[in-house]
Structures are given as structure tokens and as C-alpha cells.
Amino acid sequence: MAEKIRIKDIAERAGVSVGTVDRVLHDRPNVSKPAREKVEQALKEMNYQPNMYASALAYNKSYTFYLLLPKHESEAYWEEIEEGARKCEESKRDFHINVKINFYERSSEESFIEQGKAIIEEKPEGVIIVPSSLEITRALTDQLHELNIPFILLDSYMPDLRPLSFFGQDSFCSGFFAAKMLMMLAFKEKEIMLMRQTKNGIVVSKQQDNREVGFRHYMHDHFPSVKINVLDLPLDGSRAEFMKMLEKYFATYPDTHHCITLTSKAHIVGDFLLKTNRRDVQIMGYDMVEKNAKCLREGSISFLIAQHAYMQGYNCVETLFRALVLKKKVTPVNYMPIELLMKENIDFYRRTQL
């Protein structure tokens, strides 16, 4: 184990006082240029590594990080994000880290603007953002840049906004992968169903939209003759409404045996298949939320693509902590793994590796 280097040792090596070394280590004023150079040379020769954790604790400053998330129901992808962020907040309680969450309506740009304004007024040390459209999000992030408040993008990567970091899947590759896995089962089919969640017929999630681009790209190149029947379920629809729409769909397209959704709502179709005892239809979806896991175990869902939502929430807060409290460099782009879950391996899936 390396011997601990004391401030006294550095002072003796540099030929200056202990007070001078302390001022240099903490970047305080009133140090002459020759004295600073002597201390810096001594630090280099002694391979001094500062204890950033001890320094941060000694500083005793509090930090508030805001998380701007879409409103959601329980057992959703976003709930896992929240839990991960809260876990990181708990693990950093000695450093006075506070995580606050503001929610906006996913289909409302006005709601995003309103919640973003509320966050700006609080002047937090850092912000984690699930983006709205590019231009609406840019209006918020431009203000954050002006105020020197670092921010992390979660779920959708928009490099033009110059975030401190990004966490999420490569959406295009994820959709391409999903199509490839689906067609390993459905390669003999003439049609498949693509279930989407929309607001007035429009996909409001940039991630879902990008996944569909990747999905269709694979289908166009490898299965151009397979018909893709689109079923749009309204974001604010009820369970009863969904059941009626699915009944109508399968009455209209009785030869559909494979379905896919690029959201975390595969359980909507999965529950319908179980209730109607449709054992000749399989669905593939995203995210290891409990409702999806139940359908996977009971056989109405064939595959789930996992993206470690809990880890994303945790790592976003951790990254702000490292950048702002420990003054460390952070990785700018963090793509999450694309993992395939089935009935046989779901019980071995690690929600977190932390």
C-alpha cells in the first residue's frame, strides 16, 4: 500500500511553509508564482493524488440536482429511473446531495416549458433532462448554458445541445436489433403488428420514433414483403379502450401471429392475449417493468429488450456528483447495453450492477 503523503512532507520537499502548500492544494490566493511552481513540482515528483472525497466532505457545501421527467403511471420505465436517482442520492447523503423531480406532460410542449422555467428559477447546481422536441429543449438548455448550470440528457441524445453527458440506448440500433430478433421467430409470416403509443396519431417520444426508424430499416432491407400493420393506442387511453381496439384489430387481421411495440407497454397486448386465451400470438417489447415480466413468465410476451433504467437514473446523478463535487472529467456519451430477456433468463437479470 502506498505511503500516505502529508502536507508537511510536501512543504519540506518544496522548501515552503505548510500554509503555502495548503493554499496551493485548495487553489486559494496569496501565493507567489515561484512558491506555487515549487509546490507543483514537488507534487509531481511525489506523485501526489489528492483525496477528492475528503476535500468535498470538508467543503461542506450542499448541491441540488433537478430531474425533469415525463409524468407516468406506476410500474413504468420512468419509475425505475426515479428509483435509481433516489438510490444515488441516498448513497451520497454525506455530501449533501439533494435530488428533486419535476414532471411534465409528455405530449405538451407548454408543460415542458413551464417545468423547465420552474427549475431555472430554483438555480440548481445541475439538471437531468428527458428532452421534448429539439427546439423546445434548446430554449431550456440555452438558459442553462448562460447560467453555467451543467445538464445531462437522458433517453434521447441531442448533441447540438452540448450536454455534459448523455445516458440511454442508441435508439436506431435498438430498433434494428428488435426487428432482427423478432424476425427470427416471424420469418415465415406475411404480416406483423406494430403497436405504437401516440397523441392524436403522432409519436411524441423521440426515442420511440428513432427505434421505429431502425426497425423499418431492417425490415425494408431483409423482409420487404412482410406487411407492417400499425395499431396506434392513445397515450391517455383506458384499459377498456385498449381491449376494444385490440379486439377490432385481431378481428380485422386474424392472420397476425407476431406483434412488436417499441415502448414499455407490451403488457397491454400481453394481458389481452392472456384474457382471450390467444396462444397463437406472441409480442415483443421493451423494459423489464413488473407487468411486462409477468406476461413474459406467463408466455404472452416472447422477448423483452432491457435498457437498465435504474442504472441510468443512478448514473446520471453520479455523473453530476463526479463533475461538480469531485471536479472529475466524465464520459460525454454513455450508451446502455441492448439486452434480450426471455422467460428462461428473466430471473437472472440484474436490475443493477451497482
PDB file of C-alpha atoms in Angstrom, residues 6-259:
ATOM      1  CA  ARG A   6       1.346  14.563   4.349  1.00  0.00           C
ATOM      2  CA  ILE A   7       1.201  18.305   3.696  1.00  0.00           C
ATOM      3  CA  LYS A   8       4.283  18.588   5.919  1.00  0.00           C
ATOM      4  CA  ASP A   9       6.179  16.233   3.585  1.00  0.00           C
ATOM      5  CA  ILE A  10       5.241  18.323   0.552  1.00  0.00           C
ATOM      6  CA  ALA A  11       6.290  21.538   2.309  1.00  0.00           C
ATOM      7  CA  GLU A  12       9.703  20.097   3.198  1.00  0.00           C
ATOM      8  CA  ARG A  13      10.225  18.863  -0.383  1.00  0.00           C
ATOM      9  CA  ALA A  14       9.269  22.248  -1.865  1.00  0.00           C
ATOM     10  CA  GLY A  15      11.064  24.352   0.744  1.00  0.00           C
ATOM     11  CA  VAL A  16       7.954  26.362   1.629  1.00  0.00           C
ATOM     12  CA  SER A  17       5.593  26.616   4.584  1.00  0.00           C
ATOM     13  CA  VAL A  18       2.740  24.230   5.337  1.00  0.00           C
ATOM     14  CA  GLY A  19       0.318  27.133   4.868  1.00  0.00           C
ATOM     15  CA  THR A  20       1.607  27.770   1.353  1.00  0.00           C
ATOM     16  CA  VAL A  21       1.089  24.116   0.395  1.00  0.00           C
ATOM     17  CA  ASP A  22      -2.439  24.222   1.798  1.00  0.00           C
ATOM     18  CA  ARG A  23      -3.267  27.331  -0.248  1.00  0.00           C
ATOM     19  CA  VAL A  24      -1.959  25.734  -3.443  1.00  0.00           C
ATOM     20  CA  LEU A  25      -3.839  22.463  -2.864  1.00  0.00           C
ATOM     21  CA  HIS A  26      -7.106  24.338  -2.371  1.00  0.00           C
ATOM     22  CA  ASP A  27      -6.399  26.891  -5.124  1.00  0.00           C
ATOM     23  CA  ARG A  28      -6.539  29.851  -2.745  1.00  0.00           C
ATOM     24  CA  PRO A  29      -4.999  33.297  -3.440  1.00  0.00           C
ATOM     25  CA  ASN A  30      -1.934  34.975  -1.913  1.00  0.00           C
ATOM     26  CA  VAL A  31       0.657  32.531  -3.238  1.00  0.00           C
ATOM     27  CA  SER A  32       3.594  33.902  -5.226  1.00  0.00           C
ATOM     28  CA  LYS A  33       4.321  32.410  -8.625  1.00  0.00           C
ATOM     29  CA  PRO A  34       7.751  30.980  -7.580  1.00  0.00           C
ATOM     30  CA  ALA A  35       6.233  29.355  -4.453  1.00  0.00           C
ATOM     31  CA  ARG A  36       3.347  27.871  -6.454  1.00  0.00           C
ATOM     32  CA  GLU A  37       5.768  26.441  -9.017  1.00  0.00           C
ATOM     33  CA  LYS A  38       7.883  24.858  -6.252  1.00  0.00           C
ATOM     34  CA  VAL A  39       4.824  23.203  -4.703  1.00  0.00           C
ATOM     35  CA  GLU A  40       3.529  21.970  -8.055  1.00  0.00           C
ATOM     36  CA  GLN A  41       6.928  20.492  -8.884  1.00  0.00           C
ATOM     37  CA  ALA A  42       7.041  18.725  -5.517  1.00  0.00           C
ATOM     38  CA  LEU A  43       3.550  17.327  -6.064  1.00  0.00           C
ATOM     39  CA  LYS A  44       4.610  15.982  -9.443  1.00  0.00           C
ATOM     40  CA  GLU A  45       7.815  14.404  -8.107  1.00  0.00           C
ATOM     41  CA  MET A  46       5.952  12.782  -5.214  1.00  0.00           C
ATOM     42  CA  ASN A  47       3.103  11.592  -7.457  1.00  0.00           C
ATOM     43  CA  TYR A  48       0.634  13.199  -5.081  1.00  0.00           C
ATOM     44  CA  GLN A  49      -3.010  12.157  -5.570  1.00  0.00           C
ATOM     45  CA  PRO A  50      -5.469  14.352  -3.650  1.00  0.00           C
ATOM     46  CA  ASN A  51      -8.272  12.728  -1.698  1.00  0.00           C
ATOM     47  CA  MET A  52     -11.178  14.309  -3.555  1.00  0.00           C
ATOM     48  CA  TYR A  53     -13.764  12.689  -1.312  1.00  0.00           C
ATOM     49  CA  ALA A  54     -12.159  14.116   1.832  1.00  0.00           C
ATOM     50  CA  SER A  55     -11.875  17.544   0.249  1.00  0.00           C
ATOM     51  CA  ALA A  56     -15.513  17.538  -0.812  1.00  0.00           C
ATOM     52  CA  LEU A  57     -16.638  16.485   2.659  1.00  0.00           C
ATOM     53  CA  ALA A  58     -14.529  19.178   4.267  1.00  0.00           C
ATOM     54  CA  TYR A  59     -16.025  21.847   1.984  1.00  0.00           C
ATOM     55  CA  ASN A  60     -19.483  21.055   3.432  1.00  0.00           C
ATOM     56  CA  LYS A  61     -21.426  22.575   0.508  1.00  0.00           C
ATOM     57  CA  SER A  62     -24.907  21.361  -0.441  1.00  0.00           C
ATOM     58  CA  TYR A  63     -25.925  20.577  -4.023  1.00  0.00           C
ATOM     59  CA  THR A  64     -29.383  20.418  -5.576  1.00  0.00           C
ATOM     60  CA  PHE A  65     -29.895  18.429  -8.782  1.00  0.00           C
ATOM     61  CA  TYR A  66     -33.191  18.535 -10.676  1.00  0.00           C
ATOM     62  CA  LEU A  67     -34.586  15.680 -12.736  1.00  0.00           C
ATOM     63  CA  LEU A  68     -37.084  16.726 -15.444  1.00  0.00           C
ATOM     64  CA  LEU A  69     -39.201  13.657 -16.292  1.00  0.00           C
ATOM     65  CA  PRO A  70     -42.427  12.891 -18.162  1.00  0.00           C
ATOM     66  CA  LYS A  71     -45.443  12.187 -15.972  1.00  0.00           C
ATOM     67  CA  HIS A  72     -46.047   8.463 -15.753  1.00  0.00           C
ATOM     68  CA  GLU A  73     -48.044   5.741 -14.078  1.00  0.00           C
ATOM     69  CA  SER A  74     -46.599   3.246 -11.606  1.00  0.00           C
ATOM     70  CA  GLU A  75     -44.550   0.280 -12.833  1.00  0.00           C
ATOM     71  CA  ALA A  76     -43.311   2.291 -15.817  1.00  0.00           C
ATOM     72  CA  TYR A  77     -39.823   2.755 -17.264  1.00  0.00           C
ATOM     73  CA  TRP A  78     -39.596   6.223 -15.716  1.00  0.00           C
ATOM     74  CA  GLU A  79     -40.290   4.871 -12.237  1.00  0.00           C
ATOM     75  CA  GLU A  80     -37.095   2.813 -12.496  1.00  0.00           C
ATOM     76  CA  ILE A  81     -35.226   6.000 -13.455  1.00  0.00           C
ATOM     77  CA  GLU A  82     -36.581   7.698 -10.335  1.00  0.00           C
ATOM     78  CA  GLU A  83     -35.593   4.809  -8.081  1.00  0.00           C
ATOM     79  CA  GLY A  84     -32.044   4.794  -9.420  1.00  0.00           C
ATOM     80  CA  ALA A  85     -31.690   8.549  -8.908  1.00  0.00           C
ATOM     81  CA  ARG A  86     -33.025   8.276  -5.352  1.00  0.00           C
ATOM     82  CA  LYS A  87     -30.621   5.447  -4.577  1.00  0.00           C
ATOM     83  CA  CYS A  88     -27.661   7.546  -5.702  1.00  0.00           C
ATOM     84  CA  GLU A  89     -28.946  10.489  -3.655  1.00  0.00           C
ATOM     85  CA  GLU A  90     -29.078   8.202  -0.614  1.00  0.00           C
ATOM     86  CA  SER A  91     -25.560   6.903  -1.211  1.00  0.00           C
ATOM     87  CA  LYS A  92     -24.224  10.485  -1.348  1.00  0.00           C
ATOM     88  CA  ARG A  93     -26.046  11.839   1.699  1.00  0.00           C
ATOM     89  CA  ASP A  94     -22.736  12.728   3.408  1.00  0.00           C
ATOM     90  CA  PHE A  95     -22.059  15.191   0.582  1.00  0.00           C
ATOM     91  CA  HIS A  96     -25.432  16.970   0.990  1.00  0.00           C
ATOM     92  CA  ILE A  97     -26.770  15.946  -2.419  1.00  0.00           C
ATOM     93  CA  ASN A  98     -30.471  16.684  -2.929  1.00  0.00           C
ATOM     94  CA  VAL A  99     -32.402  15.344  -5.935  1.00  0.00           C
ATOM     95  CA  LYS A 100     -35.709  16.989  -6.817  1.00  0.00           C
ATOM     96  CA  ILE A 101     -38.034  15.800  -9.577  1.00  0.00           C
ATOM     97  CA  ASN A 102     -40.309  17.911 -11.772  1.00  0.00           C
ATOM     98  CA  PHE A 103     -42.800  16.202 -14.091  1.00  0.00           C
ATOM     99  CA  TYR A 104     -44.143  17.406 -17.426  1.00  0.00           C
ATOM    100  CA  GLU A 105     -46.879  16.126 -19.728  1.00  0.00           C
ATOM    101  CA  ARG A 106     -45.116  14.149 -22.448  1.00  0.00           C
ATOM    102  CA  SER A 107     -47.487  15.370 -25.142  1.00  0.00           C
ATOM    103  CA  SER A 108     -47.431  19.036 -24.056  1.00  0.00           C
ATOM    104  CA  GLU A 109     -44.631  21.413 -25.028  1.00  0.00           C
ATOM    105  CA  GLU A 110     -46.228  24.040 -22.792  1.00  0.00           C
ATOM    106  CA  SER A 111     -45.874  21.727 -19.798  1.00  0.00           C
ATOM    107  CA  PHE A 112     -42.187  21.136 -20.569  1.00  0.00           C
ATOM    108  CA  ILE A 113     -41.583  24.886 -20.848  1.00  0.00           C
ATOM    109  CA  GLU A 114     -43.415  25.570 -17.582  1.00  0.00           C
ATOM    110  CA  GLN A 115     -41.498  22.942 -15.607  1.00  0.00           C
ATOM    111  CA  GLY A 116     -38.192  23.998 -17.154  1.00  0.00           C
ATOM    112  CA  LYS A 117     -38.861  27.601 -16.100  1.00  0.00           C
ATOM    113  CA  ALA A 118     -39.626  26.462 -12.557  1.00  0.00           C
ATOM    114  CA  ILE A 119     -36.291  24.636 -12.424  1.00  0.00           C
ATOM    115  CA  ILE A 120     -34.359  27.661 -13.735  1.00  0.00           C
ATOM    116  CA  GLU A 121     -35.902  29.832 -11.001  1.00  0.00           C
ATOM    117  CA  GLU A 122     -34.503  27.464  -8.338  1.00  0.00           C
ATOM    118  CA  LYS A 123     -30.932  27.882  -9.700  1.00  0.00           C
ATOM    119  CA  PRO A 124     -29.834  24.286  -9.112  1.00  0.00           C
ATOM    120  CA  GLU A 125     -26.258  23.094  -9.408  1.00  0.00           C
ATOM    121  CA  GLY A 126     -27.143  20.560 -12.124  1.00  0.00           C
ATOM    122  CA  VAL A 127     -30.089  19.269 -14.169  1.00  0.00           C
ATOM    123  CA  ILE A 128     -31.008  15.923 -15.763  1.00  0.00           C
ATOM    124  CA  ILE A 129     -33.404  16.290 -18.706  1.00  0.00           C
ATOM    125  CA  VAL A 130     -35.606  13.902 -20.645  1.00  0.00           C
ATOM    126  CA  PRO A 131     -35.966  16.093 -23.747  1.00  0.00           C
ATOM    127  CA  SER A 132     -39.049  17.335 -25.513  1.00  0.00           C
ATOM    128  CA  SER A 133     -38.625  18.381 -29.167  1.00  0.00           C
ATOM    129  CA  LEU A 134     -35.194  19.705 -30.155  1.00  0.00           C
ATOM    130  CA  GLU A 135     -36.150  23.371 -30.367  1.00  0.00           C
ATOM    131  CA  ILE A 136     -38.261  23.398 -27.195  1.00  0.00           C
ATOM    132  CA  THR A 137     -35.463  21.644 -25.299  1.00  0.00           C
ATOM    133  CA  ARG A 138     -32.886  24.019 -26.763  1.00  0.00           C
ATOM    134  CA  ALA A 139     -34.725  27.000 -25.266  1.00  0.00           C
ATOM    135  CA  LEU A 140     -34.182  25.459 -21.819  1.00  0.00           C
ATOM    136  CA  THR A 141     -30.611  24.277 -22.343  1.00  0.00           C
ATOM    137  CA  ASP A 142     -29.526  27.659 -23.768  1.00  0.00           C
ATOM    138  CA  GLN A 143     -30.606  29.236 -20.481  1.00  0.00           C
ATOM    139  CA  LEU A 144     -28.700  26.585 -18.540  1.00  0.00           C
ATOM    140  CA  HIS A 145     -25.556  27.324 -20.553  1.00  0.00           C
ATOM    141  CA  GLU A 146     -25.953  31.069 -19.881  1.00  0.00           C
ATOM    142  CA  LEU A 147     -26.218  30.348 -16.159  1.00  0.00           C
ATOM    143  CA  ASN A 148     -23.303  27.857 -16.249  1.00  0.00           C
ATOM    144  CA  ILE A 149     -25.558  25.093 -14.966  1.00  0.00           C
ATOM    145  CA  PRO A 150     -24.419  21.725 -16.379  1.00  0.00           C
ATOM    146  CA  PHE A 151     -27.069  19.312 -17.610  1.00  0.00           C
ATOM    147  CA  ILE A 152     -27.317  15.680 -18.641  1.00  0.00           C
ATOM    148  CA  LEU A 153     -29.626  14.352 -21.346  1.00  0.00           C
ATOM    149  CA  LEU A 154     -31.439  11.132 -20.583  1.00  0.00           C
ATOM    150  CA  ASP A 155     -33.245   8.838 -23.035  1.00  0.00           C
ATOM    151  CA  SER A 156     -32.749  10.948 -26.214  1.00  0.00           C
ATOM    152  CA  TYR A 157     -29.347  12.165 -27.413  1.00  0.00           C
ATOM    153  CA  MET A 158     -29.238  15.664 -28.910  1.00  0.00           C
ATOM    154  CA  PRO A 159     -25.538  16.520 -29.354  1.00  0.00           C
ATOM    155  CA  ASP A 160     -26.290  20.012 -30.716  1.00  0.00           C
ATOM    156  CA  LEU A 161     -27.427  20.995 -27.228  1.00  0.00           C
ATOM    157  CA  ARG A 162     -23.910  20.361 -25.841  1.00  0.00           C
ATOM    158  CA  PRO A 163     -24.833  18.385 -22.712  1.00  0.00           C
ATOM    159  CA  LEU A 164     -22.295  17.472 -20.064  1.00  0.00           C
ATOM    160  CA  SER A 165     -23.196  13.832 -20.686  1.00  0.00           C
ATOM    161  CA  PHE A 166     -25.841  11.511 -22.126  1.00  0.00           C
ATOM    162  CA  PHE A 167     -27.289   8.205 -20.885  1.00  0.00           C
ATOM    163  CA  GLY A 168     -29.543   5.968 -22.964  1.00  0.00           C
ATOM    164  CA  GLN A 169     -29.613   3.403 -25.722  1.00  0.00           C
ATOM    165  CA  ASP A 170     -28.639   4.010 -29.312  1.00  0.00           C
ATOM    166  CA  SER A 171     -32.289   4.139 -30.402  1.00  0.00           C
ATOM    167  CA  PHE A 172     -31.731   3.374 -34.077  1.00  0.00           C
ATOM    168  CA  CYS A 173     -29.542   0.346 -33.310  1.00  0.00           C
ATOM    169  CA  SER A 174     -32.042  -0.788 -30.683  1.00  0.00           C
ATOM    170  CA  GLY A 175     -34.907  -0.754 -33.176  1.00  0.00           C
ATOM    171  CA  PHE A 176     -32.788  -2.526 -35.783  1.00  0.00           C
ATOM    172  CA  PHE A 177     -31.875  -5.177 -33.210  1.00  0.00           C
ATOM    173  CA  ALA A 178     -35.526  -5.583 -32.173  1.00  0.00           C
ATOM    174  CA  ALA A 179     -36.575  -6.261 -35.769  1.00  0.00           C
ATOM    175  CA  LYS A 180     -33.780  -8.776 -36.224  1.00  0.00           C
ATOM    176  CA  MET A 181     -34.785 -10.702 -33.093  1.00  0.00           C
ATOM    177  CA  LEU A 182     -38.495 -10.594 -33.943  1.00  0.00           C
ATOM    178  CA  MET A 183     -37.964 -11.971 -37.428  1.00  0.00           C
ATOM    179  CA  MET A 184     -36.003 -14.929 -36.094  1.00  0.00           C
ATOM    180  CA  LEU A 185     -39.455 -16.114 -34.939  1.00  0.00           C
ATOM    181  CA  ALA A 186     -41.653 -14.480 -37.554  1.00  0.00           C
ATOM    182  CA  PHE A 187     -39.599 -15.190 -40.688  1.00  0.00           C
ATOM    183  CA  LYS A 188     -42.467 -17.168 -42.275  1.00  0.00           C
ATOM    184  CA  GLU A 189     -45.141 -14.547 -41.572  1.00  0.00           C
ATOM    185  CA  LYS A 190     -46.804 -12.362 -44.191  1.00  0.00           C
ATOM    186  CA  GLU A 191     -47.780  -9.646 -41.736  1.00  0.00           C
ATOM    187  CA  ILE A 192     -46.897  -8.396 -38.280  1.00  0.00           C
ATOM    188  CA  MET A 193     -48.405  -5.800 -35.973  1.00  0.00           C
ATOM    189  CA  LEU A 194     -46.519  -2.702 -34.786  1.00  0.00           C
ATOM    190  CA  MET A 195     -48.241  -1.267 -31.713  1.00  0.00           C
ATOM    191  CA  ARG A 196     -47.394   2.369 -31.006  1.00  0.00           C
ATOM    192  CA  GLN A 197     -48.409   4.880 -28.348  1.00  0.00           C
ATOM    193  CA  THR A 198     -49.439   8.188 -29.847  1.00  0.00           C
ATOM    194  CA  LYS A 199     -51.077  11.526 -29.124  1.00  0.00           C
ATOM    195  CA  ASN A 200     -53.559  12.438 -31.866  1.00  0.00           C
ATOM    196  CA  GLY A 201     -51.861   9.884 -34.098  1.00  0.00           C
ATOM    197  CA  ILE A 202     -48.373  11.323 -33.533  1.00  0.00           C
ATOM    198  CA  VAL A 203     -45.498   9.556 -31.773  1.00  0.00           C
ATOM    199  CA  VAL A 204     -44.386  12.085 -29.168  1.00  0.00           C
ATOM    200  CA  SER A 205     -41.374  10.122 -27.893  1.00  0.00           C
ATOM    201  CA  LYS A 206     -38.202  10.829 -29.867  1.00  0.00           C
ATOM    202  CA  GLN A 207     -36.723   7.548 -28.635  1.00  0.00           C
ATOM    203  CA  GLN A 208     -39.760   5.541 -29.819  1.00  0.00           C
ATOM    204  CA  ASP A 209     -39.631   7.369 -33.147  1.00  0.00           C
ATOM    205  CA  ASN A 210     -35.916   6.609 -33.654  1.00  0.00           C
ATOM    206  CA  ARG A 211     -36.453   2.969 -32.747  1.00  0.00           C
ATOM    207  CA  GLU A 212     -39.127   2.731 -35.400  1.00  0.00           C
ATOM    208  CA  VAL A 213     -36.733   4.152 -37.991  1.00  0.00           C
ATOM    209  CA  GLY A 214     -34.199   1.428 -37.107  1.00  0.00           C
ATOM    210  CA  PHE A 215     -36.931  -1.218 -37.084  1.00  0.00           C
ATOM    211  CA  ARG A 216     -38.252  -0.267 -40.515  1.00  0.00           C
ATOM    212  CA  HIS A 217     -34.745   0.000 -41.915  1.00  0.00           C
ATOM    213  CA  TYR A 218     -34.098  -3.651 -41.061  1.00  0.00           C
ATOM    214  CA  MET A 219     -37.488  -4.766 -42.366  1.00  0.00           C
ATOM    215  CA  HIS A 220     -37.024  -2.873 -45.637  1.00  0.00           C
ATOM    216  CA  ASP A 221     -33.627  -4.473 -46.241  1.00  0.00           C
ATOM    217  CA  HIS A 222     -34.390  -8.030 -45.137  1.00  0.00           C
ATOM    218  CA  PHE A 223     -38.167  -8.612 -45.192  1.00  0.00           C
ATOM    219  CA  PRO A 224     -39.613  -6.111 -47.679  1.00  0.00           C
ATOM    220  CA  SER A 225     -42.627  -8.290 -48.461  1.00  0.00           C
ATOM    221  CA  VAL A 226     -43.844  -8.509 -44.836  1.00  0.00           C
ATOM    222  CA  LYS A 227     -46.768  -6.153 -44.248  1.00  0.00           C
ATOM    223  CA  ILE A 228     -46.489  -3.994 -41.122  1.00  0.00           C
ATOM    224  CA  ASN A 229     -49.923  -3.250 -39.675  1.00  0.00           C
ATOM    225  CA  VAL A 230     -49.758  -0.233 -37.362  1.00  0.00           C
ATOM    226  CA  LEU A 231     -52.025  -0.047 -34.319  1.00  0.00           C
ATOM    227  CA  ASP A 232     -51.913   3.319 -32.537  1.00  0.00           C
ATOM    228  CA  LEU A 233     -53.064   3.253 -28.919  1.00  0.00           C
ATOM    229  CA  PRO A 234     -53.697   6.687 -27.366  1.00  0.00           C
ATOM    230  CA  LEU A 235     -51.325   7.728 -24.602  1.00  0.00           C
ATOM    231  CA  ASP A 236     -54.220   8.684 -22.355  1.00  0.00           C
ATOM    232  CA  GLY A 237     -56.463   5.749 -23.288  1.00  0.00           C
ATOM    233  CA  SER A 238     -58.134   3.473 -20.746  1.00  0.00           C
ATOM    234  CA  ARG A 239     -57.627  -0.263 -20.344  1.00  0.00           C
ATOM    235  CA  ALA A 240     -61.170  -0.892 -21.606  1.00  0.00           C
ATOM    236  CA  GLU A 241     -60.493   1.252 -24.666  1.00  0.00           C
ATOM    237  CA  PHE A 242     -57.309  -0.681 -25.396  1.00  0.00           C
ATOM    238  CA  MET A 243     -59.144  -4.014 -25.151  1.00  0.00           C
ATOM    239  CA  LYS A 244     -61.775  -2.880 -27.673  1.00  0.00           C
ATOM    240  CA  MET A 245     -59.138  -1.649 -30.099  1.00  0.00           C
ATOM    241  CA  LEU A 246     -57.225  -4.931 -29.859  1.00  0.00           C
ATOM    242  CA  GLU A 247     -60.412  -6.957 -30.371  1.00  0.00           C
ATOM    243  CA  LYS A 248     -61.121  -4.949 -33.519  1.00  0.00           C
ATOM    244  CA  TYR A 249     -57.548  -5.333 -34.744  1.00  0.00           C
ATOM    245  CA  PHE A 250     -57.465  -9.132 -34.448  1.00  0.00           C
ATOM    246  CA  ALA A 251     -60.921  -9.397 -36.000  1.00  0.00           C
ATOM    247  CA  THR A 252     -59.636  -7.380 -38.957  1.00  0.00           C
ATOM    248  CA  TYR A 253     -56.249  -9.123 -39.167  1.00  0.00           C
ATOM    249  CA  PRO A 254     -56.793 -12.710 -37.930  1.00  0.00           C
ATOM    250  CA  ASP A 255     -53.551 -13.889 -39.550  1.00  0.00           C
ATOM    251  CA  THR A 256     -51.362 -11.751 -37.290  1.00  0.00           C
ATOM    252  CA  HIS A 257     -49.251 -14.019 -35.069  1.00  0.00           C
ATOM    253  CA  HIS A 258     -46.402 -11.689 -34.095  1.00  0.00           C
ATOM    254  CA  CYS A 259     -46.566  -8.180 -32.635  1.00  0.00           C
TER     255      CYS A 259
END
